[in-house]
Amino acid sequence: MEIIFPTMAQLVGPLRKELADSLSSCRVLVVGAGGIGCELLKNLVLTGFKNIEVIDLDTIDVSNLNRQFLFQKKHVGKSKAQVAKESVLRFCPSANITAYHDSIMNPDYNVEFFRNFQLVMNALDNRAARNHVNRMCLAADIPLIESGTAGYLGQVTVIKKGQTECYECQPKPTQKTFPGCTIRNTPSEPIHCIVWAKYLFNQLFGEEDADQEVSPDTADPEVAWNPADAAARATASNKDGDIKRVSTKEWARSTGYDPVKLFNKLFKDDIMYLLTMDKLWKKRKAPLPLDWTEIHQLESSQEEAFGSGLKDQQVLGVQGYAQLFHRSVKTLRSQLIEKGEGAELVWDKDDPPAMDFVTAAANLRMNVFSMNMKSRFDVKSMAGNIIPAIATTNAVIAGLIVLEALKTLNSDFDQCRTIFLNKQPNPRKKLLVPCALDPPNPNCFVCASKPEVTVKLNVHKTIVQALQDKILKEKLGMVAPDVQIEDGKGTILISSEEGETEANNNKFLSDFGIRNGSRLQADDFLQDYTLLVNLIHSEELEKDVEFEVVGDAPDKAPAPNVPEEGKNIANGNKDSAQPSTSSKAAAEDDDVLIVDSDEEPSSSTMETSPESSNRKRKHHDADTDDAASKRKRLDQQPADDDEDIIALD
Amino acid sequence: MTDHKTSKEQKYDRQLRLWGDHGQEALENAHVCLINATATGTEILKNLVLPGIGAFTIVDGHKVSGEGVGNNFFLTSSSIGKNRAQAATELLQELNSDVSGNFVEESPDKLLDNDPEFFHRFSLVIGVQLPESTCLRLGSVLWDAGVTFLVCRTYGLIGYMRLIVKEHTVIESHPDNALEDLRLDQPFTELKHHIESYDLDSMAKKDHSHTPWIIVVAKYLEKWYSEHNSQLPKNYKEKEAFRQLIREGILTNENGKPEDEENFEEAIKNVNTALNPTKVPSATEDIFNAEQCENITSQSPSFWVMAQGVRDFVRNEGNGKLPVRGTIPDMIADSDKFIKLQNVYRDKAMKDAAVVSKHVEALLQSVGKPPESISEQKIKLFCKNAAFLRVVHCRSLAEEYSMDTFNKDEITSCMDSEMVLYLMLHSVDRFYQQHSRYPGVYNYQVEEDINNLKLCVNSLLQEYSLNVNVKDDYIHEFCRYGAAEPHTVAAFLGGSAAQEAIKIITHQFVPFNNTFLYNAMSQTSATFQL
């Protein structure tokens, strides 16, 4: 039976015939098969697109089912890309769909691969992958449609090499990380305790990571070295294994993961040890250690649960969380034993015992540091960087994407728009705010013809490994950089071939003669991207700042005591505040674009467009005070209680 | 059972974060009727089935066509020739086993002829791609029955929605930038006592810098009052002086330099909003003065019963003020001080709500209804949102169409925006009346249709004495559309309409009032009151 594709093709401008033909012959790539991806695949086949490839490394989770309509309960655990393809084919058997259960950052998907397509559409949830696809499309000179949603908000934009801004033309505020000593010694916000609890999970049950220490940090720059202190600390730490030398995991294992011993070490002994660093507590309120036996002697009258509604939304008391800690450690211990020798658990917000553990440990630590405790529901939002997501917004955005796609295929780039979807009509009665696309930023460190960037760092303190991992990969979005020094000799500093330059990893940059004004050439063959890095040596970087990209969006240094709820959680939403899932970070959340929906309006697109007053004001607020985060908080406010907030920047 | 509940909580986790468990409950109790399972219709329903409405019923007398299969995801080629309601129900049902799907193989006109009361049972009726005559007929039946009606239409690259509801009440309107309800200008007794329990001057440094900013502002306000005749700082200059007063209260170290006291910084930052005079917002005042609030009968919806309860509170125990909301923002403070302060507000809110409950109870009894017919929890929620209550009144379709009552001003003043599309939609309906088909559906007739459509436009403008200009381009464009229903436009409208449906069903957020137009060519949209 021949399927008649109706009238979309007739409708789009004078090129209707050519466009209609091109729809059935052109090949498109959809990156991501989540909330937007599902809607998009449906819209594409029903608009007449025939040759579609879709890639997603994620598998299906129960919490996807409220919007990712190509999946059903029986598909939980299976590949999103594969199931999406099968579901679409059931409805539209004539489509030609290829599915990849893989990461788009895998080197197999090189520039040649991208050149197979007339158009690439992102339906992604994280900035690392968005950066990467942006570069691949620039390198292959293939138009890209970028999109994202968060709760009721959404956005679509078109990127075409040389004609429009690329995804990275406007600096985006860096995703916030927390200084190690804030996490280990002086947490001041709930998110610090939640990050600590996630570190702790990995230290105890998962993959140990030296960057995720949870025990007191004696090298805290705030604690001036003083022999008497050291002696006091030595006595304090002798009780239950030396904190310095035995790893948390080894120690936990030696006790057989005894929940009570773990509890007393984490919430009593370690805290007493912290108390010996008395300089820390001169201006701060000192932590109050918890003792397992003592808290169980407390009157349980104080243990009345706060909050109403769902069980998850109630805040238990200290006793309740101590019990939850006890239970979850036991469950995780048996999971670990079941998995056999040397096994590791991976933290997942949707795994109940893992979530219970983090809820309990984080709340106990909040109590120790005199913070208001949080419900499991809230902790989950913060720990999992959960952004609310609903079918309706994704449907609207996916509809807009295809309309932009048709204009793109018609090469009508001047007709293409960046479109913002508001929660409700703005004062000018607009639900949708379309803005003309901006031309490329000539100084963009990605799409300029000779990309350059200037980085300020301390050459005596920065090691090659940090240059590679933190600056080139994490900050500048490269996947496998090769770096040579422009010193006339072409010294190779970093090679993407395994085993070639590992010996350099722990050396300081100054060991290679790198100094103020040195230039590095960084190449990423996969991204077909060469970047000239100018180095400025500086001894005066702020505390806990390893480097600064000059001209970058003004990073507010992580303020130690930011009080606003919205802001706290906003921190929690950044990818890098969730370090325990590094291997899975790219797939961490759903179809959501964290960074764009509220940050991109700051781009010059918005400055020049008369339509943008609403957005602009929003951004302006963000600069001046916290109205913006407040507003977001209200946007997202679940009806039940003012404290259930998920901010989204 | 509990298992089922947990799995639902998991499945709906991401949306519970937007509308809460009571919003979800409202969805699960809703029964939505969809008329016509076209692409737009099934897209809307998909977006309601996924988040878990209780039940849907599709009414459709059409058979599945090849073209329908081409633009509708929920029809397959094997269903060609079958009834469209049945075919779509089968596939939509698959999306969510918690939803009950039903269908009626009948046209809405037939149902209106034989059993107009059929439509009374629904929480919401969504009519898609309806001819004007059916729309008006159904609109009048639903208007009289008090059933909300959402009209949706995809016409080429144009999307159209019209909401028709006599009265829609919203307790949780989720306003942007809501001010906190702190009562610092008129502290209630318990708050006064609590403030008195603090003595900033004799505090240890640690306590001083962990005192909630609300207390700090209250303390310095007392000081201010003593120097300013008990008047609040009103203008910018006075507020600045007040900020300075607080600033001077920051402790200093041995060298005379101010300490880092972030609670004081917060206090200074919040002066502006914290000193807003407590009063009943005008929208809430309007609700108190509404006739429905005045005359409660046994038929009155709970919203109005509670509104009168709150009104009586304001006029008596509340001394002109709404019940205390009972929440405070997060702030720098140690847990102990924060929780104590929070409890002061929370307890007062509970007390106020209890008083409102008494009023509501008495009111219910006076009209012969059991006092428990409105739950305690609901009254608390109502009190908490008393400052944000909204009532939406849409005009009926009859009013919109009638020569005497149509909104001429809105039409003539908005002609530079999407309003022209509205007139064009009216014109193609007029064309349909005359020719029993839409313009441009057959390629060979396009030229002729353009002329005929132009006549329709002119007669419409003349009939309504509208002195506006509709460019020929629009007439050509609408003929070119051939009443097609492109999938992506349907998908867009499906998302937008379902979102409005969810607002209506959950009574959260404020729905649009009353006409929405979307132009997919320019990616623009607008709302009008017609």
Tab-separated table of N, CA and C in Angstrom, chain B residues 285-371:
chain	number	residue	atom	x	y	z
B	285	GLU	N	-9.399	40.816	45.909
B	285	GLU	CA	-10.505	41.683	46.331
B	285	GLU	C	-11.696	41.530	45.371
B	286	ASP	N	-11.393	41.514	44.069
B	286	ASP	CA	-12.453	41.337	43.069
B	286	ASP	C	-13.207	40.028	43.289
B	287	ILE	N	-12.443	39.009	43.637
B	287	ILE	CA	-13.078	37.704	43.866
B	287	ILE	C	-14.013	37.783	45.066
B	288	PHE	N	-13.566	38.471	46.124
B	288	PHE	CA	-14.417	38.637	47.306
B	288	PHE	C	-15.721	39.365	46.954
B	289	ASN	N	-15.611	40.322	46.030
B	289	ASN	CA	-16.781	41.124	45.704
B	289	ASN	C	-17.656	40.506	44.627
B	290	ALA	N	-17.209	39.375	44.091
B	290	ALA	CA	-17.981	38.760	43.005
B	290	ALA	C	-19.296	38.210	43.545
B	291	GLU	N	-20.250	38.132	42.651
B	291	GLU	CA	-21.575	37.677	43.051
B	291	GLU	C	-21.520	36.224	43.542
B	292	GLN	N	-20.687	35.405	42.859
B	292	GLN	CA	-20.607	33.993	43.234
B	292	GLN	C	-20.091	33.825	44.651
B	293	CYS	N	-19.305	34.805	45.101
B	293	CYS	CA	-18.741	34.725	46.441
B	293	CYS	C	-19.811	35.135	47.457
B	294	GLU	N	-20.640	36.060	47.032
B	294	GLU	CA	-21.684	36.590	47.904
B	294	GLU	C	-22.767	35.538	48.159
B	295	ASN	N	-23.236	34.955	47.049
B	295	ASN	CA	-24.394	34.063	47.149
B	295	ASN	C	-23.987	32.603	47.075
B	296	ILE	N	-23.678	32.036	48.214
B	296	ILE	CA	-23.309	30.628	48.232
B	296	ILE	C	-24.576	29.771	48.344
B	297	THR	N	-24.652	28.780	47.462
B	297	THR	CA	-25.768	27.838	47.544
B	297	THR	C	-25.185	26.440	47.669
B	298	SER	N	-26.036	25.453	47.748
B	298	SER	CA	-25.527	24.084	47.846
B	298	SER	C	-24.847	23.677	46.536
B	299	GLN	N	-25.109	24.426	45.466
B	299	GLN	CA	-24.499	24.113	44.177
B	299	GLN	C	-23.150	24.820	43.979
B	300	SER	N	-22.809	25.741	44.845
B	300	SER	CA	-21.585	26.528	44.641
B	300	SER	C	-20.351	25.641	44.614
B	301	PRO	N	-19.454	25.875	43.656
B	301	PRO	CA	-18.191	25.127	43.666
B	301	PRO	C	-17.378	25.463	44.922
B	302	SER	N	-16.516	24.526	45.310
B	302	SER	CA	-15.779	24.703	46.570
B	302	SER	C	-14.914	25.967	46.537
B	303	PHE	N	-14.459	26.345	45.353
B	303	PHE	CA	-13.639	27.556	45.249
B	303	PHE	C	-14.356	28.746	45.869
B	304	TRP	N	-15.645	28.899	45.537
B	304	TRP	CA	-16.363	30.084	46.000
B	304	TRP	C	-16.718	29.973	47.470
B	305	VAL	N	-16.979	28.739	47.908
B	305	VAL	CA	-17.254	28.554	49.339
B	305	VAL	C	-16.012	28.967	50.134
B	306	MET	N	-14.863	28.514	49.670
B	306	MET	CA	-13.622	28.856	50.380
B	306	MET	C	-13.330	30.342	50.253
B	307	ALA	N	-13.658	30.912	49.078
B	307	ALA	CA	-13.418	32.341	48.904
B	307	ALA	C	-14.225	33.130	49.938
B	308	GLN	N	-15.476	32.725	50.143
B	308	GLN	CA	-16.241	33.461	51.154
B	308	GLN	C	-15.660	33.230	52.550
B	309	GLY	N	-15.210	32.002	52.799
B	309	GLY	CA	-14.580	31.707	54.082
B	309	GLY	C	-13.402	32.641	54.344
B	310	VAL	N	-12.568	32.798	53.333
B	310	VAL	CA	-11.400	33.664	53.493
B	310	VAL	C	-11.846	35.128	53.621
B	311	ARG	N	-12.861	35.494	52.841
B	311	ARG	CA	-13.360	36.859	52.912
B	311	ARG	C	-13.836	37.175	54.330
B	312	ASP	N	-14.584	36.236	54.913
B	312	ASP	CA	-15.075	36.465	56.261
B	312	ASP	C	-13.931	36.564	57.256
B	313	PHE	N	-12.901	35.763	57.010
B	313	PHE	CA	-11.715	35.865	57.863
B	313	PHE	C	-11.120	37.265	57.755
B	314	VAL	N	-10.958	37.735	56.529
B	314	VAL	CA	-10.334	39.048	56.315
B	314	VAL	C	-11.153	40.134	57.007
B	315	ARG	N	-12.471	40.009	56.900
B	315	ARG	CA	-13.326	41.071	57.439
B	315	ARG	C	-13.486	40.990	58.952
B	316	ASN	N	-13.112	39.841	59.542
B	316	ASN	CA	-13.252	39.716	60.988
B	316	ASN	C	-11.900	39.492	61.660
B	317	GLU	N	-11.576	38.213	61.877
B	317	GLU	CA	-10.373	37.890	62.657
B	317	GLU	C	-9.104	38.454	62.020
B	318	GLY	N	-9.088	38.516	60.699
B	318	GLY	CA	-7.858	38.910	60.010
B	318	GLY	C	-7.589	40.407	60.031
B	319	ASN	N	-8.537	41.181	60.505
B	319	ASN	CA	-8.366	42.634	60.521
B	319	ASN	C	-7.906	43.187	59.184
B	320	GLY	N	-8.586	42.753	58.142
B	320	GLY	CA	-8.262	43.304	56.834
B	320	GLY	C	-7.107	42.627	56.127
B	321	LYS	N	-6.561	41.576	56.744
B	321	LYS	CA	-5.434	40.897	56.088
B	321	LYS	C	-5.787	39.458	55.755
B	322	LEU	N	-5.141	38.945	54.702
B	322	LEU	CA	-5.353	37.555	54.307
B	322	LEU	C	-4.742	36.632	55.361
B	323	PRO	N	-5.122	35.351	55.351
B	323	PRO	CA	-4.439	34.401	56.231
B	323	PRO	C	-2.935	34.404	55.926
B	324	VAL	N	-2.123	34.227	56.944
B	324	VAL	CA	-0.668	34.205	56.739
B	324	VAL	C	-0.306	32.996	55.881
B	325	ARG	N	0.584	33.224	54.902
B	325	ARG	CA	0.944	32.163	53.965
B	325	ARG	C	1.730	31.051	54.653
B	326	GLY	N	2.607	31.448	55.582
B	326	GLY	CA	3.263	30.422	56.391
B	326	GLY	C	4.555	29.886	55.851
B	327	THR	N	5.086	30.494	54.787
B	327	THR	CA	6.383	30.044	54.295
B	327	THR	C	7.348	31.228	54.331
B	328	ILE	N	8.603	30.922	54.549
B	328	ILE	CA	9.626	31.969	54.465
B	328	ILE	C	10.724	31.470	53.540
B	329	PRO	N	11.448	32.385	52.929
B	329	PRO	CA	12.509	31.930	52.020
B	329	PRO	C	13.672	31.331	52.806
B	330	ASP	N	14.502	30.581	52.111
B	330	ASP	CA	15.709	30.063	52.745
B	330	ASP	C	16.647	31.220	53.035
B	331	MET	N	17.421	31.107	54.072
B	331	MET	CA	18.300	32.231	54.397
B	331	MET	C	19.452	31.755	55.269
B	332	ILE	N	20.435	32.614	55.416
B	332	ILE	CA	21.558	32.321	56.308
B	332	ILE	C	21.036	32.319	57.727
B	333	ALA	N	21.231	31.230	58.404
B	333	ALA	CA	20.808	31.139	59.794
B	333	ALA	C	21.219	29.762	60.246
B	334	ASP	N	21.371	29.562	61.563
B	334	ASP	CA	21.587	28.185	61.956
B	334	ASP	C	20.225	27.503	62.034
B	335	SER	N	20.264	26.180	61.944
B	335	SER	CA	19.017	25.416	61.814
B	335	SER	C	18.022	25.781	62.901
B	336	ASP	N	18.544	25.874	64.092
B	336	ASP	CA	17.673	26.077	65.225
B	336	ASP	C	16.874	27.372	65.084
B	337	LYS	N	17.586	28.458	64.814
B	337	LYS	CA	16.909	29.756	64.700
B	337	LYS	C	15.966	29.775	63.503
B	338	PHE	N	16.432	29.169	62.424
B	338	PHE	CA	15.601	29.170	61.219
B	338	PHE	C	14.300	28.411	61.465
B	339	ILE	N	14.443	27.230	62.041
B	339	ILE	CA	13.249	26.395	62.230
B	339	ILE	C	12.281	27.068	63.193
B	340	LYS	N	12.809	27.699	64.224
B	340	LYS	CA	11.928	28.393	65.169
B	340	LYS	C	11.143	29.488	64.458
B	341	LEU	N	11.860	30.249	63.640
B	341	LEU	CA	11.190	31.337	62.927
B	341	LEU	C	10.171	30.784	61.935
B	342	GLN	N	10.597	29.741	61.247
B	342	GLN	CA	9.697	29.112	60.288
B	342	GLN	C	8.432	28.636	60.992
B	343	ASN	N	8.619	28.069	62.183
B	343	ASN	CA	7.464	27.559	62.913
B	343	ASN	C	6.521	28.669	63.349
B	344	VAL	N	7.067	29.839	63.643
B	344	VAL	CA	6.208	30.959	64.021
B	344	VAL	C	5.236	31.261	62.878
B	345	TYR	N	5.784	31.333	61.656
B	345	TYR	CA	4.935	31.607	60.495
B	345	TYR	C	4.022	30.414	60.197
B	346	ARG	N	4.604	29.232	60.269
B	346	ARG	CA	3.828	28.044	59.949
B	346	ARG	C	2.639	27.883	60.914
B	347	ASP	N	2.931	28.069	62.214
B	347	ASP	CA	1.867	27.891	63.203
B	347	ASP	C	0.760	28.912	63.006
B	348	LYS	N	1.174	30.138	62.702
B	348	LYS	CA	0.176	31.176	62.488
B	348	LYS	C	-0.671	30.838	61.250
B	349	ALA	N	-0.011	30.336	60.215
B	349	ALA	CA	-0.738	29.960	59.004
B	349	ALA	C	-1.754	28.867	59.324
B	350	MET	N	-1.342	27.906	60.145
B	350	MET	CA	-2.251	26.814	60.535
B	350	MET	C	-3.439	27.376	61.301
B	351	LYS	N	-3.134	28.282	62.212
B	351	LYS	CA	-4.200	28.878	63.029
B	351	LYS	C	-5.186	29.620	62.139
B	352	ASP	N	-4.644	30.448	61.251
B	352	ASP	CA	-5.509	31.218	60.349
B	352	ASP	C	-6.357	30.280	59.496
B	353	ALA	N	-5.700	29.224	58.995
B	353	ALA	CA	-6.441	28.287	58.150
B	353	ALA	C	-7.536	27.607	58.962
B	354	ALA	N	-7.259	27.360	60.228
B	354	ALA	CA	-8.267	26.719	61.076
B	354	ALA	C	-9.467	27.645	61.247
B	355	VAL	N	-9.205	28.941	61.372
B	355	VAL	CA	-10.311	29.893	61.489
B	355	VAL	C	-11.119	29.908	60.195
B	356	VAL	N	-10.394	29.938	59.071
B	356	VAL	CA	-11.083	29.910	57.779
B	356	VAL	C	-11.929	28.636	57.692
B	357	SER	N	-11.356	27.527	58.146
B	357	SER	CA	-12.085	26.254	58.141
B	357	SER	C	-13.415	26.379	58.867
B	358	LYS	N	-13.379	27.040	60.010
B	358	LYS	CA	-14.616	27.226	60.789
B	358	LYS	C	-15.654	27.986	59.957
B	359	HIS	N	-15.215	29.047	59.307
B	359	HIS	CA	-16.131	29.809	58.466
B	359	HIS	C	-16.699	28.918	57.367
B	360	VAL	N	-15.817	28.164	56.736
B	360	VAL	CA	-16.237	27.311	55.633
B	360	VAL	C	-17.237	26.267	56.130
B	361	GLU	N	-16.909	25.712	57.291
B	361	GLU	CA	-17.767	24.696	57.879
B	361	GLU	C	-19.174	25.259	58.105
B	362	ALA	N	-19.223	26.434	58.721
B	362	ALA	CA	-20.512	27.057	59.026
B	362	ALA	C	-21.280	27.321	57.732
B	363	LEU	N	-20.534	27.775	56.741
B	363	LEU	CA	-21.136	28.100	55.469
B	363	LEU	C	-21.742	26.850	54.819
B	364	LEU	N	-20.962	25.772	54.861
B	364	LEU	CA	-21.441	24.524	54.273
B	364	LEU	C	-22.700	24.055	54.985
B	365	GLN	N	-22.673	24.165	56.308
B	365	GLN	CA	-23.840	23.719	57.066
B	365	GLN	C	-25.067	24.563	56.729
B	366	SER	N	-24.804	25.857	56.549
B	366	SER	CA	-25.940	26.742	56.279
B	366	SER	C	-26.608	26.436	54.947
B	367	VAL	N	-25.876	25.830	54.017
B	367	VAL	CA	-26.515	25.453	52.757
B	367	VAL	C	-26.807	23.949	52.714
B	368	GLY	N	-26.715	23.323	53.881
B	368	GLY	CA	-27.119	21.920	53.975
B	368	GLY	C	-26.128	20.928	53.410
B	369	LYS	N	-24.859	21.285	53.465
B	369	LYS	CA	-23.865	20.318	52.990
B	369	LYS	C	-22.988	19.860	54.147
B	370	PRO	N	-22.498	18.619	54.091
B	370	PRO	CA	-21.655	18.140	55.193
B	370	PRO	C	-20.350	18.938	55.251
B	371	PRO	N	-19.897	19.282	56.460
B	371	PRO	CA	-18.694	20.111	56.594
B	371	PRO	C	-17.460	19.459	55.985
